[in-house]
Amino acid sequence: MRNKHKSFLRLLVPLLVLFASGSSLAQRGVPPVSRSAGFSVFGDVEVTGTGVEEKPLTFDLILYSRTGVIIDRQRVGSKGRYRFNNVPTGDYDIVVEFESTEVSRTHIKLTGMLTDYRQDIALEWRGGPAKPKPATISAEDAYDRRGANKDRFEKAQEAFDKKEYEKAVALLTQIVTEDPQDFQAWSELGTVHLVQKNFAEAEKAYVRATEVRPTFFRALLNLGRLRLQQKNYEGAITVLDQAVTVQPKSAEANFFLGEAYLQIKKGSKAVNYLYEALKLDPVGMADAHLRLAALYNGAGMKSKAATEYEEFLKKKPNYADRKKLEEYIAANKATP
């Protein structure tokens, strides 16, 4: 595994910018992969820019459901190929992380006949070490892990990549038993439990991480997502509010906080966070338009709902239910 000794968090992160991507179904020349229950999502990861050839780069590709649940995760090189097999019909985000910092997010929608779905990801390397995006990584997120626990942490990471989840759990449990202050290990333990669908243990681990380090954004966000999925909306609001305080420029944290308020019928608060998510990431958070439209429609504000649907279709022109939205827009759009 390349870059074996890197930590999950560093203070200096090279700046990567998503500049091109393409998707298609059943690409010519790519043999189909047998599957029993879903799509095969795959694609090439290519990084261009000065100095790329001299420095091996490794990325984590994470497939999230739209409710923030981790479906799968893989590690690829700068000229590698990823593949997620047996992905059910639905909406997903493919997130690319470099040294635990998100550098791109791509939304995909899987619908219709089960087949191969290709989503290539192209990144541009802009020079050497640079300051990270505002509020993405702070000095207090670094953890000085030494001796046997350092080795265990790396082995746990490798085990997770190989889907050896029980091994990863055992290693991470050893770490936090010997060092209960290792908030990163607690957070990673929560993620492994989450992938195993052991939601109770995942919550316990994430909570422990946030108790040890109340400003650790990754654990706050994941805990909020988990509680949202479990319909613990008040609990989700508590931690997602903390997440937004730590990283106010996180479109994702704002989106999920808005969704949580929407679920408890506090639309006036939901609106602010959903619009903030759109401001921070207009395309990646395009689904916020759908949530706003549903809110306005429920309140009888059909003209405003139609406007939100219009904005959504501008960003997602290939939306599967485009015709239905267009019919709603035509029936409810305000006339000049």
XYZ file of C-alpha atoms in Angstrom:
336
model
C 0.000 0.000 0.000
C 1.441 3.321 -1.019
C 2.132 6.009 1.516
C 1.794 3.403 4.229
C 2.997 5.611 7.034
C 0.785 8.606 6.402
C -1.529 9.664 9.194
C -5.233 10.259 8.720
C -4.768 13.977 9.364
C -1.954 16.349 8.488
C -1.571 20.056 8.775
C -0.435 20.731 5.208
C -2.569 19.319 2.430
C -1.819 19.761 -1.308
C -4.662 21.545 -3.032
C -6.658 19.367 -5.409
C -9.497 20.661 -7.547
C -12.094 18.592 -9.341
C -12.122 19.897 -12.890
C -13.728 17.244 -15.061
C -15.730 14.092 -14.828
C -17.941 12.021 -17.047
C -20.522 9.339 -16.512
C -22.302 6.863 -18.716
C -24.037 3.547 -18.575
C -22.518 0.332 -19.940
C -19.396 1.889 -21.444
C -18.221 0.331 -24.680
C -15.112 -1.757 -24.306
C -15.575 -2.314 -20.580
C -16.674 -5.882 -19.820
C -19.679 -6.160 -17.531
C -19.201 -7.528 -14.052
C -21.539 -10.235 -12.809
C -23.747 -9.082 -9.947
C -26.686 -10.384 -8.026
C -28.433 -7.376 -6.574
C -27.325 -4.054 -7.979
C -25.282 -1.833 -10.223
C -21.542 -1.894 -10.677
C -20.224 1.656 -10.286
C -16.693 2.115 -11.585
C -14.357 4.640 -13.111
C -10.811 5.865 -13.599
C -9.129 8.312 -11.256
C -6.621 10.556 -12.988
C -4.539 13.309 -11.425
C -2.668 15.762 -13.600
C -0.400 18.681 -12.779
C 3.198 19.615 -12.064
C 5.053 17.199 -9.831
C 2.482 14.396 -9.914
C 4.882 11.886 -11.474
C 7.500 12.469 -8.768
C 5.090 11.985 -5.852
C 2.936 8.845 -5.526
C -0.571 9.849 -4.523
C -3.178 7.667 -2.850
C -6.847 8.554 -2.435
C -9.780 7.158 -0.494
C -12.985 6.877 -2.515
C -16.070 6.614 -0.323
C -19.551 5.769 -1.558
C -22.221 7.425 0.586
C -25.978 7.089 0.477
C -27.767 10.434 0.381
C -28.524 10.017 4.076
C -24.794 9.911 4.741
C -24.362 6.183 5.367
C -21.079 4.699 4.131
C -21.853 1.986 1.575
C -18.284 1.115 0.589
C -14.763 2.508 0.562
C -11.716 1.834 -1.605
C -8.184 3.126 -1.911
C -6.769 3.938 -5.335
C -3.654 5.540 -6.775
C -3.452 8.677 -8.903
C -3.909 6.624 -12.069
C -6.102 3.875 -10.714
C -9.561 2.428 -11.185
C -12.223 1.956 -8.547
C -15.269 -0.291 -8.583
C -18.229 -0.596 -6.212
C -20.247 -3.747 -6.872
C -23.855 -4.638 -6.044
C -25.010 -1.063 -5.420
C -28.822 -0.866 -5.112
C -30.970 1.596 -7.032
C -30.855 5.058 -5.456
C -28.971 8.332 -5.039
C -25.347 8.329 -3.906
C -22.305 10.550 -3.459
C -18.808 9.476 -4.444
C -16.426 11.367 -2.183
C -12.699 11.566 -2.820
C -10.488 12.166 0.213
C -6.770 12.905 0.301
C -5.188 12.505 3.721
C -8.658 12.602 5.304
C -9.610 15.856 3.588
C -12.482 15.853 1.104
C -11.286 17.139 -2.273
C -14.270 16.286 -4.465
C -17.835 15.063 -4.286
C -19.848 13.670 -7.187
C -23.559 12.884 -7.025
C -24.872 9.915 -9.010
C -28.367 8.483 -9.435
C -28.773 4.791 -10.221
C -32.071 3.831 -11.772
C -33.518 1.521 -14.401
C -31.966 -1.706 -15.615
C -29.070 -3.046 -13.541
C -25.881 -2.493 -15.500
C -22.444 -0.881 -15.308
C -22.353 2.807 -14.440
C -19.151 4.657 -15.198
C -18.080 7.809 -13.356
C -14.547 8.956 -14.121
C -12.909 11.403 -11.731
C -10.255 13.867 -12.835
C -8.280 15.963 -10.382
C -5.727 18.693 -10.904
C -2.684 18.935 -8.648
C -1.832 22.576 -8.013
C 1.689 22.652 -6.749
C 3.147 21.362 -3.508
C 1.986 21.738 0.073
C -0.528 24.495 0.560
C -2.826 25.724 3.232
C -5.977 23.645 3.481
C -9.451 24.976 2.804
C -10.711 27.149 5.653
C -11.753 25.150 8.724
C -11.029 21.807 7.038
C -8.157 20.724 9.294
C -6.911 22.291 12.471
C -3.796 21.676 14.501
C -5.801 20.062 17.273
C -6.992 17.348 14.870
C -3.478 15.908 14.745
C -2.781 13.070 17.190
C 0.678 11.932 18.224
C 0.289 8.176 18.166
C 3.419 6.185 18.969
C 4.766 2.677 19.444
C 2.468 -0.300 19.039
C -0.645 1.835 18.604
C 0.820 3.593 15.598
C 1.388 0.231 13.935
C -2.074 -0.980 14.948
C -3.704 2.123 13.482
C -2.060 1.533 10.104
C -2.965 -2.147 10.176
C -6.570 -1.267 11.050
C -6.663 1.036 8.037
C -5.344 -1.746 5.819
C -7.876 -4.213 7.248
C -10.728 -1.796 6.559
C -9.576 -1.351 2.956
C -9.628 -5.139 2.549
C -13.086 -5.330 4.160
C -11.640 -7.305 7.080
C -13.923 -5.461 9.455
C -13.628 -7.738 12.485
C -9.857 -7.399 12.349
C -10.153 -3.615 12.085
C -12.500 -3.537 15.083
C -10.119 -5.658 17.150
C -7.130 -3.438 16.359
C -8.961 -0.177 16.996
C -10.409 -1.539 20.222
C -6.882 -2.372 21.389
C -5.822 1.193 20.647
C -8.639 2.897 22.577
C -8.296 0.454 25.460
C -4.649 1.419 25.879
C -5.205 5.070 25.020
C -8.783 6.263 25.646
C -7.784 9.772 24.496
C -7.194 8.686 20.884
C -10.252 10.416 19.417
C -9.288 9.522 15.840
C -9.253 5.810 16.697
C -12.656 6.161 18.397
C -14.017 7.831 15.270
C -12.581 5.171 12.950
C -14.013 2.482 15.218
C -17.410 4.120 14.828
C -17.066 4.059 11.040
C -16.192 0.355 10.975
C -19.197 -0.439 13.165
C -21.330 1.726 10.871
C -20.267 -0.244 7.788
C -21.123 -3.426 9.685
C -24.571 -1.894 10.398
C -23.873 -2.156 14.119
C -25.489 1.212 14.716
C -25.567 1.109 18.508
C -21.826 0.498 18.787
C -21.126 3.029 16.036
C -22.960 5.710 17.994
C -21.107 4.843 21.204
C -17.735 5.165 19.460
C -18.608 8.452 17.753
C -19.944 9.873 21.003
C -16.717 8.882 22.756
C -14.675 10.609 20.048
C -16.667 13.826 20.482
C -16.364 13.634 24.267
C -12.596 13.390 24.036
C -12.364 16.064 21.330
C -15.604 18.121 21.140
C -14.361 19.991 18.059
C -13.465 16.914 15.976
C -15.547 17.634 12.883
C -15.401 14.203 11.259
C -16.907 12.460 14.299
C -19.537 15.185 14.788
C -20.684 14.943 11.175
C -20.784 11.148 11.130
C -22.647 11.027 14.431
C -25.172 13.523 13.094
C -25.691 11.486 9.935
C -26.147 8.320 11.947
C -28.733 9.886 14.243
C -30.546 11.340 11.246
C -30.721 7.873 9.692
C -32.017 6.455 12.986
C -34.685 9.201 13.091
C -33.214 10.672 16.264
C -33.700 14.156 14.883
C -33.230 16.117 18.099
C -30.011 14.235 18.793
C -28.853 14.860 15.229
C -29.503 18.586 15.578
C -27.395 18.750 18.744
C -24.246 17.371 17.116
C -24.791 18.840 13.650
C -25.131 22.273 15.220
C -21.722 21.654 16.811
C -20.367 20.526 13.430
C -21.555 23.730 11.741
C -20.002 25.766 14.550
C -16.659 23.999 14.019
C -16.821 24.210 10.216
C -19.404 26.796 9.137
C -18.211 26.434 5.527
C -19.145 22.755 5.340
C -21.961 22.455 2.819
C -22.632 18.918 3.967
C -23.028 19.815 7.642
C -25.383 22.650 6.741
C -27.429 20.361 4.490
C -27.887 17.648 7.100
C -28.693 20.172 9.812
C -31.337 21.693 7.539
C -32.738 18.223 6.872
C -32.932 17.480 10.604
C -34.875 20.690 11.250
C -37.141 19.851 8.311
C -37.957 16.499 9.887
C -39.141 18.101 13.131
C -41.189 20.616 11.143
C -39.093 23.667 11.935
C -39.103 24.922 8.376
C -37.940 28.457 9.144
C -34.672 27.086 10.550
C -34.347 24.411 7.869
C -34.543 27.004 5.090
C -31.520 28.946 6.329
C -29.242 25.904 6.483
C -30.419 24.452 3.168
C -29.795 27.733 1.377
C -26.387 27.989 3.030
C -25.541 24.497 1.756
C -26.497 25.591 -1.760
C -24.433 28.745 -1.444
C -21.366 26.754 -0.408
C -21.770 23.951 -2.974
C -24.427 24.788 -5.583
C -24.118 21.568 -7.603
C -23.068 19.042 -4.986
C -25.922 20.061 -2.707
C -28.505 20.386 -5.502
C -30.834 18.039 -3.623
C -31.413 20.912 -1.190
C -33.626 22.424 -3.905
C -35.832 19.319 -3.718
C -36.101 19.589 0.064
C -36.934 23.288 -0.179
C -39.529 22.576 -2.871
C -41.167 19.950 -0.669
C -41.237 22.444 2.201
C -42.792 25.192 0.111
C -45.291 22.821 -1.494
C -46.411 21.603 1.928
C -46.886 25.210 3.016
C -49.023 25.943 -0.046
C -46.326 28.141 -1.606
C -46.445 26.328 -4.939
C -44.877 29.120 -6.976
C -41.769 29.087 -4.767
C -41.714 25.293 -4.936
C -41.792 25.493 -8.749
C -38.832 27.885 -8.676
C -36.825 25.447 -6.558
C -37.637 22.600 -8.946
C -36.496 24.790 -11.850
C -33.179 25.497 -10.135
C -32.716 21.814 -9.392
C -33.240 20.802 -13.037
C -30.712 23.396 -14.192
C -28.103 21.596 -12.112
C -29.370 18.052 -12.656
C -30.804 18.040 -16.210
C -30.700 14.234 -16.412
C -32.869 13.709 -13.341
C -34.929 10.530 -13.755
C -38.246 12.179 -12.809
C -37.610 15.324 -14.817
C -40.955 15.079 -16.629
C -42.928 15.094 -13.372
C -41.056 18.150 -12.126
C -41.596 19.953 -15.425
C -45.327 19.267 -15.196
C -45.389 20.713 -11.674
C -43.421 23.767 -12.805
C -45.778 24.391 -15.744
C -48.807 24.147 -13.476
C -47.532 26.295 -10.640
C -44.930 28.744 -11.888
C -45.880 32.351 -11.324
C -46.609 34.257 -14.496
C -44.642 37.484 -15.066
